[in-house]
Every structure is written in structure tokens, then in C-alpha cells.
PDB file of C-alpha atoms in Angstrom:
ATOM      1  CA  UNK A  19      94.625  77.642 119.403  1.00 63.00           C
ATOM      2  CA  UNK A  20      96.486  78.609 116.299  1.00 67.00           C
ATOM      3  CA  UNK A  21      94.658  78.374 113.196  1.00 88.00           C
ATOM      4  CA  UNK A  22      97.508  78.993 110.777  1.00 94.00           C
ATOM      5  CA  UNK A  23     100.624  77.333 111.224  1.00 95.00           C
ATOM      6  CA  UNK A  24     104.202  78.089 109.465  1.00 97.00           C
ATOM      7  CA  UNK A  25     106.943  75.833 108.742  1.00 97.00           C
ATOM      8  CA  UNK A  26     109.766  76.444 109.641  1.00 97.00           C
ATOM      9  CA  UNK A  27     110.004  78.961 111.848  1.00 97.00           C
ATOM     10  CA  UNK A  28     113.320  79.620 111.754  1.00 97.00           C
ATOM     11  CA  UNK A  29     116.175  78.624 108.844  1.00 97.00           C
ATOM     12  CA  UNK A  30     119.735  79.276 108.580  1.00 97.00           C
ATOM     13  CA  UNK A  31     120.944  78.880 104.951  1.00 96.00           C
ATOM     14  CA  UNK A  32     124.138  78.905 102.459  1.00 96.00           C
ATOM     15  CA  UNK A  33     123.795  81.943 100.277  1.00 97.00           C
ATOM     16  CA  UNK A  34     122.801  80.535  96.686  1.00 97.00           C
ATOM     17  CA  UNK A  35     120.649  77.315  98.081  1.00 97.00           C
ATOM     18  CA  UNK A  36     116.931  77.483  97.563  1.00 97.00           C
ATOM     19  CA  UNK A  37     114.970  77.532 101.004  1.00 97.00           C
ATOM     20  CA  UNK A  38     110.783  76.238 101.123  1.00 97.00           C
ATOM     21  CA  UNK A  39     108.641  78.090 103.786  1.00 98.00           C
ATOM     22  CA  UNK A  40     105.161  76.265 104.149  1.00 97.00           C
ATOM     23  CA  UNK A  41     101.767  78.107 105.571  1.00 96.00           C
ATOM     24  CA  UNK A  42      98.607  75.864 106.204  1.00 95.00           C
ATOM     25  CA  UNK A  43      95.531  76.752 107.349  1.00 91.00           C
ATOM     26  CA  UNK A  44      94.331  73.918 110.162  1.00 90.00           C
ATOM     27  CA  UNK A  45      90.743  73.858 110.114  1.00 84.00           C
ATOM     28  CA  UNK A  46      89.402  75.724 107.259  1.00 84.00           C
ATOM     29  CA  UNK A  47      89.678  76.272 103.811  1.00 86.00           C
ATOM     30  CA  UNK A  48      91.477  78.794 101.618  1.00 85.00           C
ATOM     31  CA  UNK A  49      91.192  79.918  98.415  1.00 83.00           C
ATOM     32  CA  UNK A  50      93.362  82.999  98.888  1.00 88.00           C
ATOM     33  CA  UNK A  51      96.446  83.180 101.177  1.00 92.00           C
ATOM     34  CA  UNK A  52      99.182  86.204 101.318  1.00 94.00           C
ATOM     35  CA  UNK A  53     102.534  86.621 101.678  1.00 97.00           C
ATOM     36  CA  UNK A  54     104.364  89.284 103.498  1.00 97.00           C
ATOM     37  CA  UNK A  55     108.062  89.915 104.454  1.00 97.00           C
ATOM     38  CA  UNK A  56     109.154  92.404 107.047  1.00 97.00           C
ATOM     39  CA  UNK A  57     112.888  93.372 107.676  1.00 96.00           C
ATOM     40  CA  UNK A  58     114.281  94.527 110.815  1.00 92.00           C
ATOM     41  CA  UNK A  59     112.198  97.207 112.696  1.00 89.00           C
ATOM     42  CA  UNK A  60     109.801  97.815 109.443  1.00 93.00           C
ATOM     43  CA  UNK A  61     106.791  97.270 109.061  1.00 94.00           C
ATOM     44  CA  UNK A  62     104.929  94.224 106.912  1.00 95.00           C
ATOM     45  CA  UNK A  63     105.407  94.333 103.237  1.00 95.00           C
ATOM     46  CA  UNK A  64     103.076  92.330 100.888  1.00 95.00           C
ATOM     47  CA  UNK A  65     105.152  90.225  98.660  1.00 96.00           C
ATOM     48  CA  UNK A  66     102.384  88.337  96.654  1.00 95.00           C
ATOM     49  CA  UNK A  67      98.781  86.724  97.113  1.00 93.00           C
ATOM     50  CA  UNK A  68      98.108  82.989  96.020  1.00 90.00           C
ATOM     51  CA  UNK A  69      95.483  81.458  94.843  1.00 87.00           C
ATOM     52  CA  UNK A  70      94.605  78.240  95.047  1.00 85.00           C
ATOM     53  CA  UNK A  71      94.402  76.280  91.658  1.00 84.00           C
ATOM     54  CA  UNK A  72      95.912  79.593  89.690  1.00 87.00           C
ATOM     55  CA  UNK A  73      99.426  81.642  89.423  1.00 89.00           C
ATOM     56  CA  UNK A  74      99.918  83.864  92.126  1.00 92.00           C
ATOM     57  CA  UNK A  75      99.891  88.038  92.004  1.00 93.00           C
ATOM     58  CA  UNK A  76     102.944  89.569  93.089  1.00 95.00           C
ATOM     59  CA  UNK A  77     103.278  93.049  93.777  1.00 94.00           C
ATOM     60  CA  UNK A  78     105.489  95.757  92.166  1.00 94.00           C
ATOM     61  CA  UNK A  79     108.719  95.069  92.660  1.00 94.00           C
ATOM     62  CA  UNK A  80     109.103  91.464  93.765  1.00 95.00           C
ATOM     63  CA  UNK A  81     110.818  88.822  91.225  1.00 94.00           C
ATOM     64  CA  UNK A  82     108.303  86.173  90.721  1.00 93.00           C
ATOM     65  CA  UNK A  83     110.963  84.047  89.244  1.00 95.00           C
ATOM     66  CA  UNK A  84     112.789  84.708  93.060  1.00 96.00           C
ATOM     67  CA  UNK A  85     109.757  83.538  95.348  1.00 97.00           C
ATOM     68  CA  UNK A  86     108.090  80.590  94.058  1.00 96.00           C
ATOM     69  CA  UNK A  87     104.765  80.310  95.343  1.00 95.00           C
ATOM     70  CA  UNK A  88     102.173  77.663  94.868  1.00 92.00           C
ATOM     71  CA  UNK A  89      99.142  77.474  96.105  1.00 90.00           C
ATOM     72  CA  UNK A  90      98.334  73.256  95.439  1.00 82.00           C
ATOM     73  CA  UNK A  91      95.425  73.099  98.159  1.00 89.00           C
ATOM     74  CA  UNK A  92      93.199  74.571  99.516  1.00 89.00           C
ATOM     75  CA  UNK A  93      95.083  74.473 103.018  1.00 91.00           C
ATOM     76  CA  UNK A  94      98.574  75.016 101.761  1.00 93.00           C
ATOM     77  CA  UNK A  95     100.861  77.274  99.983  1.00 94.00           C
ATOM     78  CA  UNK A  96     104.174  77.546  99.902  1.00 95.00           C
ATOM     79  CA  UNK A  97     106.922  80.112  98.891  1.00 97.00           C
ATOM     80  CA  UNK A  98     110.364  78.800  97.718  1.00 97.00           C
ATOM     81  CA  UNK A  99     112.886  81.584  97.795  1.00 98.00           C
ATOM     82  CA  UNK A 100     115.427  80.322  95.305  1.00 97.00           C
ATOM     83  CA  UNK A 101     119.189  81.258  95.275  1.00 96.00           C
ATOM     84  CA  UNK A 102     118.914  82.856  98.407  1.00 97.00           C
ATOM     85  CA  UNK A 103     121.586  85.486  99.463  1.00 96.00           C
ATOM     86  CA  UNK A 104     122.008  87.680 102.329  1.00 96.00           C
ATOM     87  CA  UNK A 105     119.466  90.234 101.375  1.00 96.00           C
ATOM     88  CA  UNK A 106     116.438  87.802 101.443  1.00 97.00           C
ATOM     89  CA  UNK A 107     117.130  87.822 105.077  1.00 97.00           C
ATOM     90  CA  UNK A 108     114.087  88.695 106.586  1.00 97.00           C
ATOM     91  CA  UNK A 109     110.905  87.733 109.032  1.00 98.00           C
ATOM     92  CA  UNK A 110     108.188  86.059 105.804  1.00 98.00           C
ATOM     93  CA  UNK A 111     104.644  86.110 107.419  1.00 98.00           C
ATOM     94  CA  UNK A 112     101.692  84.197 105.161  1.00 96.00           C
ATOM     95  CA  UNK A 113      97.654  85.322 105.851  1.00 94.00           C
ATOM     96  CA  UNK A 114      95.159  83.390 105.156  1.00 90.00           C
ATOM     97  CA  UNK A 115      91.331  84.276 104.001  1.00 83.00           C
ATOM     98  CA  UNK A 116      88.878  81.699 106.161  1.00 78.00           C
ATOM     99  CA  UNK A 117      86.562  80.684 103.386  1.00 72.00           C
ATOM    100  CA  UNK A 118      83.199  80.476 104.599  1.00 69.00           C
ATOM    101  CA  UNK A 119      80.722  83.438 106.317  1.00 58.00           C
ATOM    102  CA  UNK A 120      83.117  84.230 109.159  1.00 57.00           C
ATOM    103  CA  UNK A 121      85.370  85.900 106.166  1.00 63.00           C
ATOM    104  CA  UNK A 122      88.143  86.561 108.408  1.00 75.00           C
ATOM    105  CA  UNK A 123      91.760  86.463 107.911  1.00 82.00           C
ATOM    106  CA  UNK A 124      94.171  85.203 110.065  1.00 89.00           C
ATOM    107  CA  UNK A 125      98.400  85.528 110.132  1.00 94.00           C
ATOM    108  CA  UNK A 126     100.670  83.052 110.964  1.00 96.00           C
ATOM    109  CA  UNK A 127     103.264  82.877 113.456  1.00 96.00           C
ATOM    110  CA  UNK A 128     106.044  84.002 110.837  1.00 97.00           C
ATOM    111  CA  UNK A 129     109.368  82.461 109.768  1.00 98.00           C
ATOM    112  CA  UNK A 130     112.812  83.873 110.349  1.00 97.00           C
ATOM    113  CA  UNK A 131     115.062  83.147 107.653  1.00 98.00           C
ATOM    114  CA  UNK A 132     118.591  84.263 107.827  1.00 97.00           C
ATOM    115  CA  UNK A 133     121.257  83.620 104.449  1.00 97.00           C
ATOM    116  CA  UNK A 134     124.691  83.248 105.473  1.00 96.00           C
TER     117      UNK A 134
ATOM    118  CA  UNK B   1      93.231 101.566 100.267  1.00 63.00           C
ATOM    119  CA  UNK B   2      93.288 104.955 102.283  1.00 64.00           C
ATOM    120  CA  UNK B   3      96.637 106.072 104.026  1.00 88.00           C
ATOM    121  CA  UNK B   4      96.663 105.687 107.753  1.00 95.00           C
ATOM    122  CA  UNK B   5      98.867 108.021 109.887  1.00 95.00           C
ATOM    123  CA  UNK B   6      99.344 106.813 113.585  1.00 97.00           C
ATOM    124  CA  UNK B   7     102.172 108.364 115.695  1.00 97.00           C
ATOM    125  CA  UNK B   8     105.344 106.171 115.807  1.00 96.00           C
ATOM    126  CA  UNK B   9     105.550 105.296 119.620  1.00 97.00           C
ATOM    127  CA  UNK B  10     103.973 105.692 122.604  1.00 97.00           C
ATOM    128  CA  UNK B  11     104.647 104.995 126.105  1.00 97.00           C
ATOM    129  CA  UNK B  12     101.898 103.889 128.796  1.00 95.00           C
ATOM    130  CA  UNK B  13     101.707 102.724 132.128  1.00 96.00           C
ATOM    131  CA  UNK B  14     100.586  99.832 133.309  1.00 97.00           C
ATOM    132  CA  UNK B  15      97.133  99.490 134.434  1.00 96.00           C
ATOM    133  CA  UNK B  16      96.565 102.733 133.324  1.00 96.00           C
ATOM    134  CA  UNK B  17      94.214 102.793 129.891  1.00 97.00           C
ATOM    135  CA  UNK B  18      96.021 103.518 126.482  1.00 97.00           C
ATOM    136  CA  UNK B  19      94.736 105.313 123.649  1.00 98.00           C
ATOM    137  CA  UNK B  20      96.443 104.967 120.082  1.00 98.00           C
ATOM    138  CA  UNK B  21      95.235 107.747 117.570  1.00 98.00           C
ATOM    139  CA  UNK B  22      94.709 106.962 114.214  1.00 97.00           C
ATOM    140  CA  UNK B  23      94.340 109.683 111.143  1.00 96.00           C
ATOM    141  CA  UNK B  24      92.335 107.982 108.094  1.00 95.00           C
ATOM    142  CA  UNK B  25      90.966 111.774 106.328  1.00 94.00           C
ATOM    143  CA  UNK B  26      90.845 109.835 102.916  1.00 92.00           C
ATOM    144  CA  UNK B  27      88.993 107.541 104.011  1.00 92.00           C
ATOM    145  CA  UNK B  28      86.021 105.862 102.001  1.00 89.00           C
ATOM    146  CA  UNK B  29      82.287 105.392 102.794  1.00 89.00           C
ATOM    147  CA  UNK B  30      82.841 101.559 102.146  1.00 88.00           C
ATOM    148  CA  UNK B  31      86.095 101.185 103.812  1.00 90.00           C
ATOM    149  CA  UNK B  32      86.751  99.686 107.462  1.00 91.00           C
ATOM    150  CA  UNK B  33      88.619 100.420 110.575  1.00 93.00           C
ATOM    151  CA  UNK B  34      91.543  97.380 111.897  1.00 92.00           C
ATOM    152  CA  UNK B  35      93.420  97.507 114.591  1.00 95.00           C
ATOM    153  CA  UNK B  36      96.080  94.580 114.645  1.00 95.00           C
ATOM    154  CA  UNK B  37      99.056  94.768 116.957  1.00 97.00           C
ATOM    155  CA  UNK B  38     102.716  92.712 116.231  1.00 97.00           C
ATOM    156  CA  UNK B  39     104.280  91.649 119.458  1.00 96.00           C
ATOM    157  CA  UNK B  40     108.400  90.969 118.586  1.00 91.00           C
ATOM    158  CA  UNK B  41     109.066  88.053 116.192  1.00 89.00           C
ATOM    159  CA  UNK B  42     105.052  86.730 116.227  1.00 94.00           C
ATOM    160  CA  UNK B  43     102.886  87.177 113.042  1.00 95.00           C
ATOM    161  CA  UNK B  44     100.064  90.267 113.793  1.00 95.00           C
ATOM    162  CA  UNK B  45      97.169  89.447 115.470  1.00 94.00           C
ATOM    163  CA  UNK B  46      93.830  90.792 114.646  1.00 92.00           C
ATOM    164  CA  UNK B  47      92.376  93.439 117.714  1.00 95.00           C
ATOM    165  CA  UNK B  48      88.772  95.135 116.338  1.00 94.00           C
ATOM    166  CA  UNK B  49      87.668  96.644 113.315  1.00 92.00           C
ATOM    167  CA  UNK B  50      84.535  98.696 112.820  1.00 93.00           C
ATOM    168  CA  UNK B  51      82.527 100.832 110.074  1.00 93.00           C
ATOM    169  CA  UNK B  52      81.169 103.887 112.107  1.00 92.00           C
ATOM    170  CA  UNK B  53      79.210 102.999 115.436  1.00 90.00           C
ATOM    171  CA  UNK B  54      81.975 102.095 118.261  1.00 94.00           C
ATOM    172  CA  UNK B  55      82.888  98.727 118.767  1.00 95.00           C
ATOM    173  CA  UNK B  56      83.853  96.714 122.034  1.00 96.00           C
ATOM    174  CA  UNK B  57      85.136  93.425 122.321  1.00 95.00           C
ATOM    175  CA  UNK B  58      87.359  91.199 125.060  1.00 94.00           C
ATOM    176  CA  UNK B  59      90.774  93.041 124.095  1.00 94.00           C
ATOM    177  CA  UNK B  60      89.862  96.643 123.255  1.00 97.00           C
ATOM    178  CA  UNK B  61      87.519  99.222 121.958  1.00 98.00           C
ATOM    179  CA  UNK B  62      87.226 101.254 119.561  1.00 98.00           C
ATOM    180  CA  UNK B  63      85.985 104.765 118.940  1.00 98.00           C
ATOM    181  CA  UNK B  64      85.439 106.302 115.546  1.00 97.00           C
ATOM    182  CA  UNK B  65      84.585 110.482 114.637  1.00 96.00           C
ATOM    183  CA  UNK B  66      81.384 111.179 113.224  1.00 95.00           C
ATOM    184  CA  UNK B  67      83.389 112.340 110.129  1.00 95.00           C
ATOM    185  CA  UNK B  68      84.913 108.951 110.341  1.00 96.00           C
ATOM    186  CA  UNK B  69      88.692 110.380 109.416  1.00 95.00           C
ATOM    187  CA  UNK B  70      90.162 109.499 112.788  1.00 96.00           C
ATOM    188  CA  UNK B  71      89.763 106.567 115.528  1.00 97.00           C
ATOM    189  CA  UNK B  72      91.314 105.958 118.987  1.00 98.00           C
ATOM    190  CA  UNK B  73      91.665 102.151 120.218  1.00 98.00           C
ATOM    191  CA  UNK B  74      91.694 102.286 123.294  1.00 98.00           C
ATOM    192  CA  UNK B  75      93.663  99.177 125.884  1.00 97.00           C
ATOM    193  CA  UNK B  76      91.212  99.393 128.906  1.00 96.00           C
ATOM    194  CA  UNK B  77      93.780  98.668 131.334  1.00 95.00           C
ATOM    195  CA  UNK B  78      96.966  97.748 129.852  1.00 96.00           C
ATOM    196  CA  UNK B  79      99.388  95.235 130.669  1.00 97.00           C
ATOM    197  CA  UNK B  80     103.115  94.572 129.961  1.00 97.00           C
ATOM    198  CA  UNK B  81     101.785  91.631 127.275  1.00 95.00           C
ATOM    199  CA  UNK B  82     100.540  94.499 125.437  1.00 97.00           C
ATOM    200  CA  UNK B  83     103.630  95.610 124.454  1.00 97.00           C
ATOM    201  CA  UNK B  84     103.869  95.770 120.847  1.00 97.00           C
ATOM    202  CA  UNK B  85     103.766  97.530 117.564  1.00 97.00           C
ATOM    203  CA  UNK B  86      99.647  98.410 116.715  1.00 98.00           C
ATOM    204  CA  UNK B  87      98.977  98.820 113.252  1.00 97.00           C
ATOM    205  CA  UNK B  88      95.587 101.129 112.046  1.00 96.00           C
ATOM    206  CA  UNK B  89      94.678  99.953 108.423  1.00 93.00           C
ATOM    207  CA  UNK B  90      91.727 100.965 106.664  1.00 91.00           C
ATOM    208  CA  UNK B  91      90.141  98.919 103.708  1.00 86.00           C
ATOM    209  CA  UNK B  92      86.863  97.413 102.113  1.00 79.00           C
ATOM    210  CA  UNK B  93      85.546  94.599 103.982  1.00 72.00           C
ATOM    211  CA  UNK B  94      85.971  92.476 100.699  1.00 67.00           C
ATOM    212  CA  UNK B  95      86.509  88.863 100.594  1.00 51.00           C
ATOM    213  CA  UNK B  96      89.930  88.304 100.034  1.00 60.00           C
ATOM    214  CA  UNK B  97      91.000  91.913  99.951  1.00 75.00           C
ATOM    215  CA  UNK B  98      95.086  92.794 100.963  1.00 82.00           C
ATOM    216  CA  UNK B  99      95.609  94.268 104.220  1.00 87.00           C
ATOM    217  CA  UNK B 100      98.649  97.203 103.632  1.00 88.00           C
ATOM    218  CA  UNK B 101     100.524  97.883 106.829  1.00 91.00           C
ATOM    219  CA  UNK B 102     101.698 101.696 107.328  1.00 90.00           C
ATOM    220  CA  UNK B 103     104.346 102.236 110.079  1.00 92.00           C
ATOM    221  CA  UNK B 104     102.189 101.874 113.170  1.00 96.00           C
ATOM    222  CA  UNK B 105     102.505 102.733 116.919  1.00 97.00           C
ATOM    223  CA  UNK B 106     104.927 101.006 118.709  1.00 97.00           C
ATOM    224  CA  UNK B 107     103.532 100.616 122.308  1.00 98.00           C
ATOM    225  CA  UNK B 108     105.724 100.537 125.297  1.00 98.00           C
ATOM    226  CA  UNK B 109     103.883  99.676 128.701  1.00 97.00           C
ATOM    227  CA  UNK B 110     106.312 100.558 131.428  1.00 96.00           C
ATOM    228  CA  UNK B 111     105.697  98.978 135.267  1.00 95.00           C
TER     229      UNK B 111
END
């Protein structure tokens, strides 16, 4: 069964409202959980990694004052995209790190968000 | 991380085996093989990875050059559920380390 889960997995929104997108990891724990967006026949891009109990690390490029993240558990971070518009459209996929000696990582199912 | 270059599609038939190529020549002593594949609108899923012996599990295998700067996964006997887009990353098998997706080989297994 799945062992990351995403919510939602689809939203439609207004353009300038502030949408939440939620990843939890079901039966382990994660200190470190990543967040990718891919648009329309690309491939994955990595947005930012969060870590639990500390500001996230966003790559070159992204406005961390655009995607919120917080990282509050150790099973769940989110990622607020704030003032969203049209261009934030886009398929946003978390990973999570399993923390314990398996050390593997595992995707979510990915949620489609679309800014009208 | 080292650069991967895979071609960008691929057609196979099904039942018939597939083999996906993968150039990593900048690759690392320390750095790993993945295979994950993206089937439309679903987060990746992991395939295999390996070092530098060949690995086999339940969905695939896969081979690596002595040199270690290429790799072939290969689909046994593929089926129209394998349809997808299979990404070749290579990277240090570090706890928590980023996996960076290149463009990858998008699959197509025809009846």
C-alpha cells in the first residue's frame, strides 16, 4: 500500500488565493521530505527540501516567500503556495526520506493544481 | 550529482524485453545507479538502483559497464502497465540526499 499520501490531489483555484498541499508519511518517520513541481510534459523539478523542526532549503530560483513550507512533524509537511496565479499551475510531487536503516525514499502520488 | 543522458523515447512491444540505455561518463566512485519510472499524472516510483555488480529484483534488472559510465535496465517482458516515462539518476547513497531528474525515456509499449 501507499506509504506517502498527498492531499489534495487535485485543486482548482481563483488566481490571487493562497492554496495548502499536505504530504504525510503513514508509517514512518521523517526528518527530511522534498518538494518537486513538474509542468506539462517536463520532467520533475526540485522546488525545496524540509526539515523537520528547521526552515526549509529552497533551490535557486524559487521564492521562498511564494511556497511556504513547514515541516511541524515528523510525518507532515506542507507547502502553501500563496497568491497563486496561472503560472503556479503545475503537477507538485513531495518525497519523503524513511528514517530508519531501510534509508529509502519514497514519492507521493502528486497533486494537480490548476489557477484560474 | 553526475549528468545522466538517456534517449528521449522508445517504443517496445509487448512481451517482448525492453532495454533503456543510460550514459553516466562523469560518474563518481561513490555515486549510485536509479532507475524510477513516472506513469501519467502518478508521483515516480522507485525500479532498482545498484553500485557496480548487476542487480535483479521483481520489476527489472539492471546491468552496469565495468567502467561504470553506462547501464541498461532492462523490462524482462514488458507489458502495456509499463508504459511510462523512466528516469536514470545517478547520486551518493547519502541519507537524505536530492534525487535530480534529467529528461528521461519515455516508454511506449505497443500491443
Amino acid at each position: 500500500g501507499a506509504v506517502v499520501s498527498q492531499h489534495p490531489s487535485w485543486v482548482i483555484c481563483k488566481s490571487g488565493t493562497s492554496v495548502k498541499i499536505e504530504c504525510r508519511s503513514l508509517d514512518f518517520q521523517a526528518t527530511t521530505m522534498f518538494w518537486y513541481r513538474q509542468f506539462p510534459k517536463q520532467s520533475l523539478m526540485l522546488m525545496a527540501t524540509s526539515n523537520e523542526g528547521s526552515k526549509a532549503t529552497y533551490e535557486q530560483g524559487v521564492e521562498k516567500d511564494k511556497f511556504l513550507i513547514n515541516h511541524a512533524s515528523l510525518t507532515l509537511s506542507t507547502l502553501t503556495v500563496t497568491s497563486a496565479h496561472p503560472e503556479d499551475s503545475s503537477f507538485y510531487i513531495c518525497n519523503v526520506r524513511r528514517e530508519d536503516s531501510y534509508n529509502e525514499q519514497f514519492f507521493g502520488p502528486g497533486t494537480r493544481l490548476t489557477v484560474l | 550529482d553526475a549528468k545522466t543522458t538517456q534517449p528521449p523515447s522508445m517504443d517496445c512491444a509487448e512481451g517482448r524485453a525492453a532495454n533503456l540505455p543510460c550514459n553516466h561518463s562523469t560518474i563518481s566512485g561513490n555515486e549510485y545507479v536509479y532507475w524510477y519510472r513516472q506513469i501519467h499524472s502518478q508521483g515516480p516510483q522507485y525500479i532498482i538502483h545498484g553500485l557496480k555488480n548487476n542487480e535483479t529484483n521483481e520489476m527489472a534488472s539492471l546491468i552496469i559497464t565495468e567502467d561504470r559510465k553506462s547501464s541498461t535496465l532492462i523490462l524482462p517482458h514488458a507489458t502495456l502497465r509499463d508504459t511510462a516515462v523512466y528516469y536514470c539518476i545517478v547520486r551518493v547513497k547519502a541519507a537524505g540526499n536530492k534525487l535530480t531528474f534529467g529528461g528521461g525515456t519515455r516508454v511506449l509499449v505497443k500491443p
